[in-house]
Coordinates of C-alpha atoms in Angstrom, one line a residue:
M454 CA -10.1 9.0 6.6
N455 CA -7.3 10.0 4.2
P456 CA -8.6 13.0 2.2
S457 CA -7.3 11.7 -1.1
T458 CA -9.0 8.3 -0.4
L459 CA -12.3 10.0 0.4
I460 CA -12.1 12.1 -2.7
G461 CA -11.3 9.1 -4.9
M462 CA -14.1 7.0 -3.4
I463 CA -16.7 9.8 -3.8
G464 CA -15.5 10.8 -7.2
G465 CA -15.4 7.2 -8.4
L466 CA -19.0 6.6 -7.2
V467 CA -20.3 9.8 -8.7
V468 CA -18.7 9.1 -12.1
L469 CA -19.9 5.5 -12.1
T470 CA -23.4 6.5 -11.0
L471 CA -23.7 9.2 -13.7
A472 CA -22.4 6.9 -16.4
I473 CA -24.9 4.2 -15.4
Y474 CA -27.9 6.6 -15.3
L475 CA -26.9 8.3 -18.6
N476 CA -26.4 5.1 -20.5
V477 CA -28.7 2.5 -18.9
D478 CA -32.5 2.7 -19.0
K479 CA -32.9 0.4 -16.0
P480 CA -29.9 0.8 -13.7
A481 CA -31.1 -2.1 -11.5
E482 CA -30.3 -4.5 -14.3
L483 CA -26.6 -3.9 -13.6
I484 CA -27.0 -5.6 -10.2
N485 CA -26.3 -9.3 -10.7
T486 CA -25.7 -11.0 -7.4
P487 CA -24.6 -14.4 -8.8
G488 CA -22.1 -12.7 -11.1
L489 CA -20.7 -10.5 -8.3
L490 CA -20.4 -13.5 -5.9
F491 CA -18.6 -15.5 -8.6
V492 CA -16.0 -12.8 -9.2
V493 CA -15.4 -11.9 -5.5
G494 CA -15.5 -15.5 -4.4
G495 CA -13.2 -16.7 -7.2
T496 CA -10.7 -13.9 -6.5
I497 CA -10.6 -14.6 -2.8
A498 CA -10.3 -18.3 -3.4
A499 CA -7.5 -17.9 -5.8
T500 CA -5.7 -15.6 -3.4
F501 CA -5.9 -18.2 -0.6
L502 CA -4.5 -20.8 -3.0
S503 CA -1.6 -18.5 -3.9
Y504 CA -0.5 -17.4 -0.4
P505 CA -0.3 -18.8 3.1
L506 CA -3.4 -18.3 5.2
K507 CA -1.6 -16.0 7.7
E508 CA -0.4 -13.6 5.1
V509 CA -3.8 -13.2 3.4
L510 CA -5.6 -12.6 6.8
R511 CA -2.9 -10.1 7.7
V512 CA -3.4 -8.2 4.4
F513 CA -7.2 -8.1 4.9
S514 CA -6.6 -6.5 8.3
I515 CA -4.7 -3.5 6.8
F516 CA -7.7 -2.0 5.0
H517 CA -8.4 0.4 7.8
I518 CA -4.7 1.5 7.8
V519 CA -4.9 2.4 4.1
L520 CA -8.2 4.3 4.5
R521 CA -7.2 6.4 7.5
N522 CA -5.2 9.7 7.3
E523 CA -1.9 8.6 8.7
R524 CA 0.9 11.1 8.8
I525 CA 4.5 10.2 9.5
Y526 CA 6.0 12.7 12.0
F527 CA 9.7 12.5 11.4
E528 CA 10.2 15.9 13.1
K529 CA 9.7 14.2 16.5
D530 CA 12.4 11.7 15.7
I531 CA 14.8 14.4 14.7
L532 CA 14.1 16.3 18.0
E533 CA 14.7 13.2 20.1
I534 CA 18.0 12.4 18.3
E535 CA 19.1 16.0 18.8
R536 CA 18.1 15.9 22.5
V537 CA 20.1 12.7 23.0
A538 CA 23.1 14.3 21.2
R539 CA 23.0 17.2 23.7
L540 CA 22.9 14.8 26.6
S541 CA 25.8 12.8 25.0
Q542 CA 27.9 16.0 24.9
K543 CA 27.4 16.4 28.6
G544 CA 28.3 12.8 29.2
S545 CA 25.0 12.1 31.0
I546 CA 24.6 8.4 30.4
R547 CA 21.9 8.1 33.0
E548 CA 19.9 10.9 31.5
I549 CA 20.2 9.3 28.1
E550 CA 19.0 6.0 29.5
S551 CA 16.0 7.8 31.0
E552 CA 15.4 9.6 27.7
I553 CA 15.4 6.2 25.9
G554 CA 12.4 5.1 28.0
R555 CA 10.4 8.0 26.7
I556 CA 11.1 7.4 23.0
N557 CA 8.1 5.9 21.2
N558 CA 9.9 4.8 18.0
P559 CA 11.2 1.3 18.7
F560 CA 13.7 1.5 15.8
L561 CA 15.2 4.7 17.2
R562 CA 15.1 3.3 20.8
T563 CA 17.1 0.3 19.7
G564 CA 19.6 2.3 17.8
I565 CA 20.4 4.7 20.6
Q566 CA 20.7 1.8 23.1
L567 CA 23.3 0.2 20.8
V568 CA 25.2 3.4 20.7
I569 CA 25.4 3.9 24.5
D570 CA 26.3 0.2 24.8
N571 CA 29.4 1.1 22.7
T572 CA 28.4 -1.3 19.9
P573 CA 30.8 -0.9 16.9
E574 CA 29.3 1.4 14.3
E575 CA 29.5 -1.3 11.6
D576 CA 27.5 -3.7 13.7
V577 CA 24.9 -1.0 14.5
T578 CA 24.5 -0.2 10.8
R579 CA 24.3 -3.8 9.8
L580 CA 21.6 -4.6 12.4
L581 CA 19.5 -1.5 11.5
N582 CA 19.8 -2.1 7.7
W583 CA 18.6 -5.7 8.3
R584 CA 15.5 -4.4 10.2
I585 CA 14.8 -1.9 7.4
A586 CA 15.2 -4.6 4.7
R587 CA 12.8 -6.9 6.7
L588 CA 10.2 -4.3 6.9
K589 CA 10.5 -3.4 3.2
A590 CA 10.2 -7.1 2.2
K591 CA 7.2 -7.6 4.4
E592 CA 5.2 -4.6 3.2
A593 CA 6.2 -5.2 -0.5
A594 CA 4.8 -8.8 -0.1
E595 CA 1.5 -7.3 1.3
A596 CA 1.2 -4.9 -1.6
Q597 CA 1.9 -7.7 -4.0
I598 CA -1.1 -9.7 -2.7
F599 CA -3.4 -6.8 -3.6
R600 CA -1.8 -6.6 -7.1
T601 CA -2.3 -10.3 -7.4
M602 CA -6.0 -9.9 -6.5
A603 CA -6.2 -7.1 -9.1
S604 CA -5.0 -9.6 -11.8
Y605 CA -7.4 -12.3 -10.6
A606 CA -10.6 -10.2 -10.6
P607 CA -10.7 -9.5 -14.3
A608 CA -9.7 -13.1 -15.1
F609 CA -12.7 -14.4 -13.1
G610 CA -14.8 -11.8 -14.8
M611 CA -13.9 -13.4 -18.1
V612 CA -14.6 -16.9 -16.8
G613 CA -18.0 -15.7 -15.8
T614 CA -18.5 -14.2 -19.2
L615 CA -17.6 -17.5 -20.9
L616 CA -19.9 -19.4 -18.7
G617 CA -22.8 -17.0 -19.4
L618 CA -22.2 -17.3 -23.2
V619 CA -22.0 -21.1 -23.1
N620 CA -25.3 -21.2 -21.2
M621 CA -26.8 -18.6 -23.6
L622 CA -25.9 -20.6 -26.6
G623 CA -27.5 -23.7 -25.0
D624 CA -30.7 -21.6 -24.5
I625 CA -30.8 -20.6 -28.1
G626 CA -31.5 -24.1 -29.2
A627 CA -34.1 -24.6 -26.4
G628 CA -35.8 -21.4 -27.4
D629 CA -35.8 -20.2 -23.7
I630 CA -35.7 -16.4 -24.2
A631 CA -35.9 -15.5 -20.5
S632 CA -33.1 -17.8 -19.5
M633 CA -31.0 -16.6 -22.5
A634 CA -31.4 -12.9 -21.4
S635 CA -30.3 -13.9 -17.8
N636 CA -27.2 -15.7 -19.0
L637 CA -26.3 -12.8 -21.3
A638 CA -26.5 -10.4 -18.3
L639 CA -24.2 -12.7 -16.3
A640 CA -21.8 -12.9 -19.2
L641 CA -21.4 -9.2 -19.6
L642 CA -21.6 -8.1 -15.9
T643 CA -19.0 -10.4 -14.5
T644 CA -16.4 -8.8 -16.7
F645 CA -17.6 -5.4 -15.6
Y646 CA -17.4 -6.4 -11.9
G647 CA -13.9 -7.8 -12.4
L648 CA -12.5 -4.7 -14.0
L649 CA -14.2 -2.5 -11.4
L650 CA -12.8 -4.4 -8.5
A651 CA -9.3 -4.5 -10.0
N652 CA -9.1 -0.8 -10.9
M653 CA -11.1 0.9 -8.2
V654 CA -10.3 -1.3 -5.2
F655 CA -7.2 -3.6 -5.4
K656 CA -4.8 -1.6 -7.5
P657 CA -5.4 1.7 -5.6
I658 CA -4.9 -0.1 -2.3
A659 CA -1.6 -1.6 -3.5
V660 CA -0.3 1.8 -4.7
K661 CA -1.2 3.5 -1.5
W662 CA 0.5 0.8 0.5
E663 CA 3.6 1.1 -1.6
R664 CA 3.8 4.8 -1.1
R665 CA 3.3 4.4 2.6
T666 CA 6.2 1.9 2.7
D667 CA 8.4 4.3 0.8
K668 CA 7.8 7.0 3.4
R669 CA 8.3 4.7 6.3
I670 CA 11.6 3.4 4.8
A671 CA 12.7 7.0 4.3
V672 CA 12.0 7.9 8.0
L673 CA 13.9 4.7 9.2
S674 CA 16.8 5.6 6.9
M675 CA 16.9 9.1 8.3
V676 CA 16.8 7.7 11.9
M677 CA 19.7 5.3 11.0
E678 CA 21.7 8.3 9.6
G679 CA 21.0 10.1 12.9
I680 CA 22.2 7.2 14.9
E681 CA 25.4 6.9 12.9
L682 CA 26.0 10.6 13.5
L683 CA 25.4 10.1 17.2
H684 CA 27.9 7.3 17.2
Q685 CA 30.4 9.7 15.5
R686 CA 29.9 12.3 18.3
R687 CA 28.7 15.0 15.9
T688 CA 27.2 18.2 17.3
P689 CA 23.4 18.4 17.9
T690 CA 23.0 21.2 15.4
F691 CA 24.9 19.4 12.7
I692 CA 22.8 16.3 13.2
S693 CA 19.5 18.2 13.2
E694 CA 20.3 20.1 10.0
T695 CA 21.7 17.0 8.2
L696 CA 18.5 15.0 9.0
K697 CA 16.2 17.8 7.9
S698 CA 18.1 18.0 4.6
F699 CA 17.9 14.3 4.3
M700 CA 14.1 14.3 4.5
M701 CA 13.7 17.3 2.2
K702 CA 15.8 15.5 -0.4
F703 CA 13.8 12.3 0.0
E704 CA 10.4 14.1 -0.5
D705 CA 11.7 15.6 -3.7
E706 CA 13.0 12.2 -4.9
L707 CA 9.8 10.5 -4.0
H708 CA 7.6 13.0 -5.9
D709 CA 10.0 12.7 -8.9
H710 CA 10.0 8.9 -8.8
H711 CA 6.2 8.5 -8.8
S712 CA 5.8 11.2 -11.5
K713 CA 8.3 9.3 -13.8
A714 CA 6.6 6.0 -12.9
A715 CA 3.2 7.4 -14.0
V716 CA 4.6 8.7 -17.2
A717 CA 6.4 5.4 -18.0
K718 CA 3.2 3.5 -17.4
T719 CA 1.2 5.8 -19.7
V720 CA 3.8 5.4 -22.5
D721 CA 3.9 1.6 -22.0
D722 CA 0.1 1.4 -22.2
K723 CA 0.1 3.5 -25.4
V724 CA 2.7 1.2 -26.9
K725 CA 0.7 -1.9 -26.1
K726 CA -2.4 -0.4 -27.7

């Protein structure tokens, strides 16, 4: 499992448990199965209403990808591009074709095949850019589904709160104290469940998926740059150093981008308050 995910899950559970035990006399009273089912069921139902069945089922299947510790090894791609560049210098087309069969990255494999087939550079760039754009759009749509679920969960929490309050007001006239207490618990806990699901499950998953997409796009862009340099018959050393610099620059920009985004969100939240 990804260390940051594990730390976040354990830290969140510890803080939540401490807050409950320090502020609630009977922690078991915070468990309201009907309220939880209402929020979870309503969120899932609204998600299925909003998106095609295939997209929602695909998104649910990526939970394990978000949780696991997945590293992106761009160094291997750089070494493979450099190796192909050396073979290209020797004019060993057969050896390059043999090398292509050992490349695991399908994007890189396609690009090199296009180069040795003497495909015009503009066509190679256009095709690879199209594949990058398609991947970016697909994964952005997947992250958006989780953000949509994060907006639905608190909304259904509020709906549950309203239902509980309506029932409670009805019980006041009937003088049914036990039923009134039950409806009040439902009214308050559904909002709690909705906020908890939105901010500890759905939003974090969306953010992690977006960061993963940014890294994958950077690696694909680096590979495309390497393929263009191969097409231009640049030297292996030049290609290797250029691609390493490309990735270093991206990592700096990615860190800066997310830092600025976090600051902007904090400022925006303060303005709204």
